[in-house]
XYZ file of C-alpha atoms in Angstrom:
773
model
C -129.036 103.117 137.321
C -131.321 101.702 139.873
C -131.838 105.014 141.467
C -132.626 106.614 138.088
C -135.109 103.908 137.352
C -136.839 104.479 140.783
C -137.168 108.025 139.866
C -138.324 107.815 136.206
C -141.297 110.032 136.757
C -139.040 112.751 138.274
C -136.584 112.342 135.411
C -139.427 112.711 132.874
C -140.408 115.930 134.598
C -136.900 117.168 134.649
C -136.395 116.338 130.934
C -139.612 117.937 130.056
C -138.717 121.057 131.976
C -135.225 121.164 130.202
C -136.908 120.805 126.848
C -139.509 123.418 127.579
C -136.892 125.736 128.569
C -134.801 125.278 125.520
C -137.842 125.347 123.284
C -138.947 128.548 124.791
C -135.483 130.083 124.434
C -135.259 128.961 120.869
C -138.589 130.390 120.137
C -137.373 133.781 121.043
C -133.931 133.591 119.603
C -135.242 132.334 116.251
C -136.987 135.654 115.612
C -135.343 137.747 112.876
C -135.033 141.316 113.968
C -137.134 143.757 112.085
C -138.877 140.961 110.070
C -142.631 140.896 109.694
C -142.482 137.279 108.810
C -140.516 136.271 111.847
C -140.200 132.663 112.790
C -140.985 131.958 116.445
C -141.772 128.649 117.979
C -144.402 128.054 120.745
C -143.670 129.347 124.224
C -144.136 125.796 125.697
C -143.282 122.472 124.083
C -145.927 120.135 122.805
C -145.335 116.891 124.620
C -147.582 113.912 123.653
C -149.385 112.158 126.550
C -147.454 109.099 127.677
C -144.110 109.967 126.034
C -141.187 107.832 127.039
C -137.825 109.276 128.388
C -134.454 107.787 127.420
C -131.417 108.653 129.634
C -127.840 107.702 128.948
C -124.970 108.879 131.273
C -121.743 107.722 132.652
C -123.078 108.035 136.198
C -126.488 108.588 137.818
C -126.636 109.516 141.497
C -129.706 109.907 143.761
C -129.112 111.926 146.987
C -131.932 110.962 149.374
C -130.811 113.474 151.968
C -130.734 116.412 149.594
C -133.572 115.038 147.288
C -131.565 115.469 144.172
C -130.971 113.360 141.107
C -127.692 113.949 139.269
C -126.510 112.572 135.954
C -122.836 113.063 135.125
C -120.651 112.492 132.157
C -121.876 112.574 128.551
C -125.499 112.954 129.654
C -127.987 112.341 126.819
C -131.759 112.673 127.257
C -134.322 112.008 124.585
C -137.829 112.840 125.395
C -140.750 113.422 123.071
C -138.530 114.397 120.091
C -136.283 116.619 122.223
C -132.636 115.704 122.519
C -130.492 117.243 125.365
C -126.731 116.718 125.719
C -124.817 118.174 128.756
C -121.887 117.273 130.972
C -124.163 117.276 134.009
C -127.944 117.584 134.814
C -129.332 117.951 138.335
C -132.958 117.818 139.403
C -133.826 119.311 142.849
C -137.005 117.771 144.202
C -137.271 120.303 147.028
C -137.112 123.432 144.909
C -138.535 122.008 141.848
C -135.571 123.328 139.708
C -133.732 121.562 136.791
C -130.071 122.644 136.138
C -127.796 121.645 133.352
C -124.164 122.390 133.016
C -121.345 122.327 130.539
C -121.481 122.235 126.658
C -125.271 122.091 126.685
C -126.777 121.305 123.276
C -130.503 120.844 122.902
C -132.153 119.881 119.573
C -135.818 120.294 119.325
C -138.259 118.412 116.966
C -138.189 121.029 114.483
C -134.379 120.843 114.099
C -133.451 124.024 115.906
C -130.479 123.830 118.085
C -129.570 125.576 121.319
C -126.173 125.856 122.940
C -125.309 127.182 126.450
C -123.079 126.862 129.414
C -125.771 126.744 132.105
C -129.553 126.260 132.244
C -131.812 126.749 135.326
C -135.656 126.338 135.197
C -138.549 126.130 137.527
C -140.866 123.101 137.268
C -143.977 125.242 136.592
C -142.388 126.783 133.416
C -143.027 130.243 134.783
C -139.451 131.134 135.167
C -136.226 130.175 133.715
C -132.737 131.193 132.889
C -129.897 130.309 130.495
C -126.351 131.719 130.611
C -124.369 132.363 127.422
C -127.033 131.143 125.130
C -126.443 130.597 121.311
C -129.131 129.490 118.856
C -128.936 128.134 115.308
C -132.264 127.634 113.505
C -133.325 125.413 110.497
C -133.527 128.495 108.370
C -129.929 129.154 108.932
C -130.246 132.120 111.195
C -128.184 132.660 114.308
C -128.629 134.426 117.671
C -126.448 134.848 120.586
C -127.048 136.412 124.052
C -125.169 136.766 127.289
C -128.275 135.406 129.069
C -131.884 134.549 128.500
C -134.774 134.631 130.970
C -138.501 133.680 130.971
C -140.728 135.607 133.333
C -144.484 135.777 134.177
C -145.257 132.654 132.033
C -145.585 134.923 128.948
C -142.406 136.773 128.182
C -139.014 135.678 127.105
C -136.142 138.201 127.604
C -132.784 137.984 125.911
C -129.984 140.156 127.162
C -127.208 141.719 125.068
C -128.345 139.826 122.035
C -126.850 139.597 118.551
C -128.945 138.363 115.582
C -127.789 137.528 111.992
C -128.512 135.144 109.196
C -125.740 133.107 107.933
C -126.382 130.671 105.019
C -122.660 130.273 103.953
C -122.012 129.120 107.684
C -123.764 125.799 106.732
C -120.572 124.894 104.679
C -118.036 127.264 106.146
C -118.289 127.457 110.003
C -115.629 130.323 110.001
C -117.501 132.632 107.736
C -118.677 135.838 109.344
C -121.849 137.482 107.877
C -121.883 141.016 106.372
C -124.452 142.239 108.738
C -125.806 141.805 112.329
C -128.293 143.273 114.618
C -127.292 143.996 118.324
C -129.994 144.840 120.913
C -129.589 145.326 124.613
C -132.951 143.492 125.090
C -135.254 141.324 122.879
C -138.584 140.678 124.481
C -141.049 138.206 123.088
C -144.583 138.500 124.553
C -146.639 135.389 124.139
C -149.926 137.344 124.978
C -149.633 140.140 122.544
C -147.839 137.968 119.972
C -145.142 140.677 119.550
C -141.367 140.997 119.560
C -139.772 144.131 120.791
C -136.193 145.033 120.212
C -134.794 147.658 122.552
C -131.767 149.874 121.811
C -131.138 148.019 118.599
C -128.088 148.736 116.365
C -127.733 147.548 112.809
C -124.198 146.962 111.828
C -122.392 146.058 108.397
C -118.771 144.982 108.202
C -118.615 145.628 111.921
C -119.582 149.153 111.659
C -122.989 150.581 113.174
C -125.163 152.110 110.304
C -128.330 152.603 112.003
C -129.834 152.990 115.620
C -133.380 152.218 116.587
C -134.344 152.919 120.150
C -137.385 150.592 120.085
C -138.816 148.388 117.323
C -141.813 146.110 117.738
C -142.743 143.467 115.175
C -145.406 140.668 115.116
C -144.348 137.050 115.887
C -144.931 134.097 113.691
C -148.504 133.514 114.929
C -149.395 136.839 113.188
C -149.127 136.192 109.481
C -149.893 139.782 108.436
C -149.883 142.984 110.310
C -150.537 146.590 109.442
C -147.454 148.737 109.414
C -144.661 150.436 107.472
C -142.343 148.369 105.215
C -138.766 148.979 104.239
C -138.345 152.139 102.260
C -137.414 152.181 98.574
C -135.296 154.669 96.669
C -134.894 155.628 93.060
C -132.979 158.114 90.874
C -133.895 158.946 87.396
C -132.631 161.725 85.063
C -135.821 163.791 84.883
C -137.717 162.675 87.958
C -134.867 163.343 90.391
C -134.232 161.361 93.631
C -137.224 159.579 95.068
C -138.067 157.907 98.408
C -140.964 155.485 98.839
C -142.271 154.408 102.187
C -144.570 151.619 101.693
C -147.401 151.141 104.145
C -149.127 147.705 104.416
C -152.749 147.336 105.467
C -154.106 143.892 106.606
C -157.793 144.299 105.855
C -158.922 140.691 106.195
C -157.590 137.167 105.862
C -158.346 137.241 102.097
C -157.758 140.994 101.459
C -154.948 143.449 101.939
C -153.498 146.607 100.404
C -150.238 148.511 100.126
C -149.782 152.259 99.875
C -146.720 153.531 98.049
C -146.186 157.317 98.779
C -143.200 158.616 96.839
C -141.463 162.016 97.212
C -139.533 162.957 93.910
C -137.179 165.787 94.051
C -137.907 167.093 90.602
C -141.588 166.215 90.144
C -143.207 166.351 93.630
C -145.358 163.645 95.298
C -146.372 160.451 93.584
C -149.015 158.255 95.255
C -149.580 154.586 94.445
C -151.936 152.042 96.042
C -152.518 148.400 95.335
C -155.464 146.283 96.635
C -155.359 142.522 96.526
C -158.267 140.080 97.059
C -157.707 136.239 97.083
C -160.233 133.583 96.281
C -159.976 129.879 96.727
C -159.043 129.580 93.081
C -157.398 132.802 92.107
C -156.566 136.333 92.831
C -157.531 139.964 91.731
C -155.364 143.082 92.245
C -156.381 146.742 91.621
C -153.566 149.206 91.195
C -153.784 153.163 90.970
C -151.261 155.894 90.851
C -151.300 159.636 90.352
C -149.140 162.787 90.518
C -149.383 166.604 89.947
C -145.973 167.207 88.268
C -144.092 170.265 89.879
C -141.786 170.650 86.981
C -142.960 169.139 83.755
C -140.607 171.368 81.735
C -137.747 169.030 82.601
C -139.184 166.672 79.996
C -138.711 167.010 76.271
C -140.733 169.796 74.874
C -143.866 168.775 72.861
C -144.236 165.515 74.512
C -147.210 164.216 76.613
C -144.771 164.021 79.626
C -144.104 167.703 79.311
C -147.625 168.873 78.344
C -149.522 167.230 81.227
C -149.515 168.322 84.832
C -151.969 166.024 86.668
C -151.372 162.455 85.572
C -152.581 159.068 86.825
C -153.519 155.455 86.015
C -155.819 152.623 87.276
C -154.810 148.950 86.405
C -156.116 145.496 87.351
C -155.036 141.802 86.995
C -156.902 138.702 87.645
C -155.820 134.896 87.549
C -158.264 132.114 88.348
C -157.580 128.362 87.869
C -161.101 126.950 87.186
C -159.782 123.247 87.437
C -156.464 121.622 86.664
C -157.042 122.062 82.941
C -158.783 125.348 82.530
C -157.843 128.914 83.624
C -158.900 132.498 82.853
C -157.542 135.970 83.724
C -156.965 139.460 82.559
C -154.622 142.334 82.479
C -156.043 145.829 81.983
C -154.789 149.484 82.386
C -156.197 152.876 81.813
C -154.172 156.159 82.253
C -154.551 159.874 81.798
C -152.087 160.047 78.897
C -150.171 157.588 76.851
C -146.860 157.630 78.791
C -147.526 158.084 82.528
C -146.883 154.441 83.713
C -143.763 154.098 81.575
C -142.332 157.463 82.675
C -142.788 156.723 86.410
C -141.986 152.859 86.204
C -145.279 151.870 87.842
C -144.604 148.318 88.870
C -146.173 145.853 86.445
C -147.375 148.574 84.078
C -144.190 150.216 82.835
C -143.596 148.298 79.507
C -143.013 150.123 76.313
C -146.175 148.496 74.987
C -148.566 147.167 77.822
C -150.666 144.370 76.615
C -154.189 144.627 77.819
C -155.802 141.196 77.562
C -158.463 138.760 78.773
C -157.968 135.094 78.230
C -159.451 131.596 78.787
C -157.157 128.657 78.217
C -157.537 124.875 78.488
C -154.999 122.074 77.953
C -155.319 118.246 77.986
C -153.312 115.378 76.490
C -154.802 115.821 73.054
C -156.562 119.185 73.170
C -155.391 122.857 73.468
C -157.769 125.777 73.574
C -156.744 129.400 73.843
C -159.244 132.384 73.612
C -157.763 135.848 73.983
C -158.853 139.513 73.502
C -156.014 142.034 72.990
C -155.646 145.886 73.257
C -152.118 147.207 72.852
C -151.353 150.309 74.876
C -148.285 151.811 73.242
C -146.528 154.071 75.849
C -144.712 156.836 74.082
C -144.561 160.546 74.323
C -146.497 161.370 71.128
C -149.304 163.709 72.150
C -151.485 162.435 69.239
C -151.075 158.785 70.194
C -150.689 157.714 66.588
C -148.687 154.659 67.252
C -151.346 153.259 69.532
C -154.208 154.105 67.230
C -152.464 152.184 64.522
C -152.455 149.014 66.735
C -155.019 146.328 66.355
C -157.729 145.455 68.715
C -157.861 141.820 68.365
C -159.912 138.749 69.482
C -158.118 135.372 68.695
C -159.259 131.758 69.204
C -156.709 128.860 68.799
C -157.728 125.231 69.094
C -155.912 121.913 68.152
C -157.186 118.504 68.550
C -155.388 115.238 67.931
C -157.540 112.271 67.427
C -156.753 109.658 70.087
C -157.023 106.617 67.943
C -154.829 106.127 64.702
C -156.572 106.803 61.481
C -155.441 104.509 58.697
C -152.356 103.895 60.729
C -151.512 107.479 61.075
C -152.061 110.610 63.260
C -154.968 112.831 62.366
C -155.200 116.386 63.764
C -157.334 119.400 63.531
C -156.197 122.988 63.868
C -158.653 125.911 64.112
C -158.113 129.637 64.276
C -160.489 132.557 64.554
C -159.320 136.165 64.366
C -161.160 139.392 64.542
C -159.302 142.672 63.926
C -160.347 146.293 64.367
C -158.033 149.362 63.873
C -158.521 153.060 64.243
C -155.826 154.289 61.759
C -154.041 152.719 58.793
C -150.518 151.683 59.654
C -148.353 152.327 56.642
C -144.673 152.953 55.773
C -143.035 154.237 52.656
C -140.640 151.747 51.151
C -138.677 151.770 47.737
C -141.283 151.128 45.075
C -144.433 151.718 47.103
C -145.979 151.540 50.450
C -145.919 148.853 52.965
C -149.276 148.396 54.897
C -148.864 146.816 58.337
C -152.603 147.257 58.964
C -155.622 148.848 57.475
C -158.235 151.049 59.112
C -161.482 149.214 59.724
C -162.214 145.619 60.570
C -161.783 142.084 59.298
C -162.539 138.578 60.467
C -161.087 135.243 59.522
C -162.079 131.673 60.342
C -159.610 128.936 59.457
C -159.792 125.117 59.871
C -157.222 122.627 58.833
C -156.898 118.826 58.919
C -153.586 117.053 58.669
C -152.826 113.282 58.500
C -149.316 111.799 58.571
C -147.923 108.360 59.085
C -144.213 107.107 59.272
C -142.852 104.085 57.542
C -139.392 102.561 58.007
C -138.543 100.632 54.898
C -135.805 97.879 54.652
C -132.321 99.554 54.641
C -133.386 102.194 57.241
C -135.085 104.712 54.917
C -137.830 106.696 56.854
C -140.809 107.775 54.804
C -143.562 110.078 56.109
C -146.539 110.701 53.751
C -148.738 113.576 54.521
C -152.184 114.863 53.523
C -153.641 118.250 54.566
C -156.810 120.182 53.712
C -157.566 123.736 54.842
C -160.420 126.251 54.345
C -160.690 129.956 55.204
C -163.666 132.215 55.479
C -163.063 136.227 55.524
C -165.269 139.063 56.474
C -163.900 142.388 55.346
C -164.728 145.989 56.070
C -161.448 147.819 55.735
C -160.398 151.250 53.992
C -158.804 150.664 50.590
C -154.973 150.682 50.806
C -154.256 153.854 48.791
C -150.959 153.296 46.720
C -151.187 149.558 46.791
C -150.252 148.200 43.313
C -152.415 145.068 43.236
C -156.080 144.161 43.617
C -157.425 144.151 47.039
C -160.612 143.003 48.654
C -162.021 145.569 51.005
C -165.710 144.757 51.728
C -167.955 141.679 51.862
C -166.851 138.060 52.234
C -164.244 135.936 50.708
C -163.200 132.297 50.862
C -160.082 130.280 50.007
C -158.930 126.628 50.413
C -155.620 124.635 50.136
C -155.099 120.937 49.569
C -151.532 119.527 50.102
C -150.092 116.099 49.465
C -146.568 115.699 50.700
C -143.751 113.063 51.380
C -140.758 113.340 53.551
C -137.876 111.027 53.153
C -134.894 110.659 55.710
C -131.949 108.335 55.590
C -130.113 108.359 59.082
C -126.539 107.084 58.683
C -124.833 106.325 62.017
C -121.002 106.326 62.073
C -119.162 105.340 65.208
C -115.404 105.186 66.083
C -113.647 104.280 69.293
C -114.125 107.847 70.643
C -117.039 109.335 68.933
C -120.403 108.804 67.179
C -121.633 110.636 64.121
C -125.206 110.825 62.750
C -125.681 112.047 59.224
C -129.245 112.449 58.020
C -129.863 113.404 54.274
C -133.461 114.720 54.143
C -135.847 115.720 51.317
C -139.461 116.703 51.188
C -141.962 117.331 48.433
C -145.172 119.160 48.717
C -147.773 119.258 45.852
C -150.516 121.892 46.150
C -152.373 124.310 43.872
C -151.776 128.052 43.806
C -152.633 130.289 46.842
C -156.196 131.648 46.568
C -156.439 135.481 46.584
C -152.776 135.939 47.163
C -151.999 139.520 48.111
C -155.585 140.396 48.010
C -156.495 139.848 51.715
C -155.239 141.525 54.971
C -152.039 140.093 56.429
C -151.936 140.680 60.195
C -150.279 137.662 61.705
C -147.928 136.513 58.977
C -145.853 139.774 58.604
C -142.570 138.625 60.387
C -140.751 136.218 58.042
C -137.148 135.023 58.132
C -135.962 132.187 55.932
C -133.217 130.217 57.764
C -132.215 126.764 58.786
C -134.913 126.555 61.518
C -137.774 126.648 59.030
C -136.189 124.956 56.000
C -138.306 121.830 56.469
C -141.547 123.467 57.401
C -144.633 122.563 55.317
C -145.751 126.159 55.460
C -143.010 128.610 56.200
C -145.228 131.664 56.766
C -145.437 132.661 60.346
C -149.135 132.934 60.756
C -152.554 132.074 59.126
C -153.132 135.120 57.006
C -150.934 133.725 54.178
C -150.850 130.105 52.758
C -147.820 128.807 51.097
C -148.989 127.646 47.624
C -147.513 125.996 44.588
C -145.471 122.732 44.651
C -142.131 122.874 46.477
C -139.252 120.672 47.489
C -136.915 121.080 50.457
C -133.571 119.395 50.478
C -130.876 119.306 53.121
C -128.465 117.566 55.368
C -128.557 117.390 59.250
C -125.527 116.141 61.279
C -124.864 115.564 64.782
C -121.522 114.568 66.370
C -120.728 113.471 69.965
C -117.226 112.779 71.275
C -116.119 110.967 74.419
C -114.173 114.184 75.477
C -117.401 116.098 75.714
C -117.284 117.827 72.409
C -120.622 118.104 70.610
C -121.110 119.221 67.003
C -124.322 120.019 65.171
C -125.193 121.502 61.692
C -127.922 121.810 59.072
C -127.421 122.969 55.420
C -129.948 122.978 52.690
C -131.953 124.641 49.927
C -135.684 125.002 48.854
C -136.969 124.754 45.290
C -140.180 125.975 43.773
C -141.329 123.335 41.371
C -144.482 124.592 39.911
C -147.625 126.989 40.249
C -147.453 130.424 41.561
C -144.657 131.151 44.166
C -146.437 132.624 47.123
C -143.152 134.302 48.247
C -142.843 136.150 45.050
C -146.534 137.371 45.147
C -146.564 140.761 46.924
C -149.062 141.481 49.619
C -149.717 144.493 51.785
C -146.452 144.051 53.834
C -144.271 142.169 51.076
C -143.905 139.379 53.525
C -141.924 137.162 51.039
C -139.912 139.943 49.365
C -136.186 139.723 49.648
C -136.580 136.608 51.763
C -134.504 134.219 49.538
C -137.500 132.189 48.575
C -138.966 134.370 46.006
C -137.025 132.615 43.161
C -137.323 129.095 41.800
C -134.074 128.114 43.632
C -133.806 129.597 47.071
C -130.873 131.040 48.791
C -128.759 128.550 50.737
C -129.435 128.472 54.471
C -127.072 126.775 57.062
C -126.545 126.394 60.727
C -123.503 125.138 62.690
C -122.602 124.801 66.354
C -120.095 123.472 68.634
C -120.088 122.889 72.395
C -116.805 122.369 74.142
C -116.408 120.868 77.681
C -114.482 123.812 78.788
C -117.528 125.943 78.663
C -117.198 127.481 75.120
C -120.295 127.460 72.970
C -120.205 128.696 69.290
C -123.241 128.928 66.906
C -123.517 130.449 63.498
C -126.291 130.774 60.950
C -126.224 132.156 57.572
C -128.199 132.734 54.451
C -126.110 132.896 51.230
C -127.197 134.212 47.862
C -127.999 131.382 45.434
C -126.018 133.055 42.588
C -122.787 134.401 43.955
C -122.915 133.045 47.659
C -122.783 136.666 49.073
C -123.912 136.899 52.532
C -127.565 137.884 52.864
C -128.080 137.314 56.558
C -125.775 135.963 59.332
C -126.013 135.384 63.132
C -122.964 134.476 65.085
C -122.908 133.811 68.746
C -119.855 132.984 70.860
C -120.191 132.187 74.560
C -118.055 131.035 77.460
C -119.059 130.204 80.936
C -117.367 128.741 84.050
C -117.658 129.109 87.812
C -116.303 132.727 87.683
C -116.650 134.239 84.436
C -119.437 134.137 81.698
C -119.693 135.986 78.444
C -121.903 135.998 75.229
C -121.131 137.923 72.156
C -123.704 138.072 69.430
C -123.205 139.474 65.911
C -126.094 140.024 63.497
C -126.050 141.300 59.999
C -129.100 141.553 57.687
C -128.622 142.705 54.127
C -130.843 145.550 52.708
C -134.421 144.441 52.045
C -135.855 147.434 50.301
C -139.194 145.885 49.331
C -139.655 144.626 53.009
C -139.043 148.191 54.281
C -135.332 148.092 55.224
C -133.444 149.883 52.522
C -130.003 149.752 54.325
C -127.836 146.831 55.519
C -128.228 146.482 59.335
C -125.617 145.079 61.665
C -124.919 145.137 65.209
C -122.802 143.410 67.929
C -123.953 142.828 71.397
C -122.043 141.512 74.498
C -123.168 140.613 77.993
C -120.630 139.571 80.558
C -120.185 138.895 84.235
C -117.137 138.164 86.400
C -117.044 136.942 90.003
C -113.636 138.303 91.070
C -113.931 136.819 94.524
C -116.374 134.861 96.653
C -119.738 136.573 96.453
C -118.425 139.634 94.545
C -119.093 140.132 90.850
C -119.170 142.815 88.187
C -121.385 142.649 85.076
C -122.058 144.800 82.050
C -123.649 144.859 78.607
C -123.143 146.840 75.434
C -125.056 147.036 72.061
C -123.105 148.671 69.193
C -125.047 149.727 66.025
C -122.330 149.087 63.445
C -124.361 150.515 60.570
C -124.944 153.782 62.288
C -121.516 153.779 64.241
C -123.273 154.377 67.593
C -123.590 152.688 71.021
C -127.379 151.895 71.103
C -127.408 150.735 74.713
C -124.870 150.109 77.362
C -124.880 149.307 81.087
C -122.488 148.279 83.935
C -122.815 147.325 87.527
C -121.498 145.075 90.354
C -123.078 142.921 92.939
C -122.456 141.141 96.144
C -124.573 138.046 96.961
C -123.984 135.533 99.829
C -127.565 134.447 99.910
C -128.139 136.471 103.161
C -127.115 139.833 101.845
C -127.669 140.961 98.289
C -126.305 144.385 97.087
C -126.274 145.495 93.541
C -125.898 148.789 91.800
C -126.200 149.317 87.899
C -126.164 152.196 85.452
C -127.865 151.915 82.278
C -128.068 154.328 79.156
C -130.161 153.877 76.071
C -130.067 155.993 72.941
C -133.620 156.981 71.893
C -133.803 158.612 68.494
C -137.547 159.049 68.796
C -137.373 160.987 72.098
C -140.322 158.728 73.385
C -138.457 157.825 76.583
C -138.695 160.148 79.583
C -135.167 159.166 80.797
C -132.085 158.556 78.733
C -130.214 157.042 81.671
C -130.991 155.526 84.947
C -129.341 154.209 88.043
C -130.693 151.069 89.741
C -129.599 149.632 93.032
C -130.906 147.004 95.454
C -129.903 146.165 99.034
C -131.570 142.899 100.562
C -130.999 141.391 103.957
C -132.481 137.889 104.283
C -135.269 137.772 106.982
C -135.061 141.545 107.513
C -136.012 143.533 104.412
C -135.278 144.840 100.907
C -134.353 148.291 99.883
C -134.433 149.302 96.136
C -133.295 152.270 94.169
C -134.800 152.727 90.673
C -136.868 149.940 88.882
C -136.512 146.256 89.248
C -133.720 144.848 87.197
C -131.764 141.563 86.936
């Protein structure tokens, strides 16, 4: 070791050169072929000043005559974060070359690993050579080449190279990836910041599928670069086969754009463009698309899809984080007709109902604020656009504040809601016995504020008592068209006020039963609420309390209406039992059963309004229907949940929901059955029932099949079905799916569609059809 000690400075230089060579080779080899986000390390290592070298070897020999230093046997060199292992390392002082031999492994500070049989470098970093090189990067990509060479101090050349990504190799070294890229040469240029692949072949399952004479991509120092992206494909029944060739444009560090020209065999040329602008606290996008349809007659006659030739849209989104608590943004779209974006599946704008909105939100520990404006763009093929004109243009403010300090030992909260509604056409539906008005032509405004106080007491014996006091007030402004055909009185103009005072008490008595292998919690529960009748019941618009389902989930709610436009009035009691069971073998049980009772005053659920929200709900009588829920979770992966509403008189089934699921490492399935008895006053004059199943099965590693079907039992028809299969090893994703939807209203442009996706990690993503899970 004395000789090595005398030549420490020479060994430092030798280790530095070896590290530089390995780092340079790894920089080139870590570049994913075809990738615009390629990972490439610096051409030369970054060695801090005054770095120490540690050398370990079985033997170190200094040959004074030949001016060489040789380390043999389990050579290990640690220098500035680089770790070199080889059988032998030789430094030639006369030629200034460093050579390493036998089972070379070099680990750089970033964690990348290089393997080779022979390494030869010059001491000025300008030239170097590695024989039989293999690279493994920290992002689980691999590259192998017969040889690698660095020339002119700016280019790294890999000869006869093979590149692939191999995530499964981290746990299974014998795994062979689905794809790889072979190139006669890969050249990295440090001056132009590019990587060039020459005579490249893309192979899958060992078979060549594409040949590219020359391909040049930016290296990692270029975060964005103008150029073509991977093509996309689609196939739809009435649009035909389509090919999209995206073109990315890097405008500035904070701005970019993408063009999406698409050729459709049945409808011609569709052009899309998206512009993006980023700010320090948010982002704005602008999206536009247009087409001159070459064969509109392929669409259903009399629809907007068939009647329009030139079609287009403009959309924008914005998202800004003002500070950690406050944010604002918007989504907005305008289009030439009411179904363009849906028909052509414009990304981000193709929903059946596109929600245009602007919002401002804030959230703290005891405050929540949400201000939004809505415009609902119904995308259907109705040329008169009646469904959209019946939708509300709404502005809504929600605020809740919880007083930080206890008030009389309890919690005091204040809830505020402001809603303004405008509508172009009355939304009405004929139902047995009259008309159901979902919305009235004209405008209305409501301001609501409510205070609630509650406190919990635990009395001796374990009884939990929670008294509650609440006070609410509403102010209405009305300017709506009179609901022609409505049987009751209704306020159409001017202003109106209403109020509600509530005094309530909740009592719970938890009973815990334990055995050697299980624990069971039984919780009898009762509530009583005393309050006056609902003011102006049925005489005011009902916009946000139309959806109403009485079940076990809202049995113990103080106000069971879903929104602010209706108030539950009259005195009421809710009684029920909750149970939870846990077993040592992993079995879990849960259930709720109960009933609600109207004690006095006018029953709000028996008072009709514009939409008959409480009709046929099970709460319109003094004693409600029975509601229940039960579930079981088994450790073998089975989950069963059922809920039901039973008629109070004959226990006939009024509503039921049953869900059965199973999941393990290979197979998962969920079957859901829903049955709702006829609710003629609510607009459903027939019993509706359907069964739905979604399943997936992984029949071998990385391969799976999946499907779903929805069967309308009442109409004896398959409403929707789909099937597909997928391969996913985290480096390669391939999926293909077929979906068919039965559309009785003829508002959809396509009755069926095919969707496929082919993604290669670090290389690109090819899609056919619209995005799907």
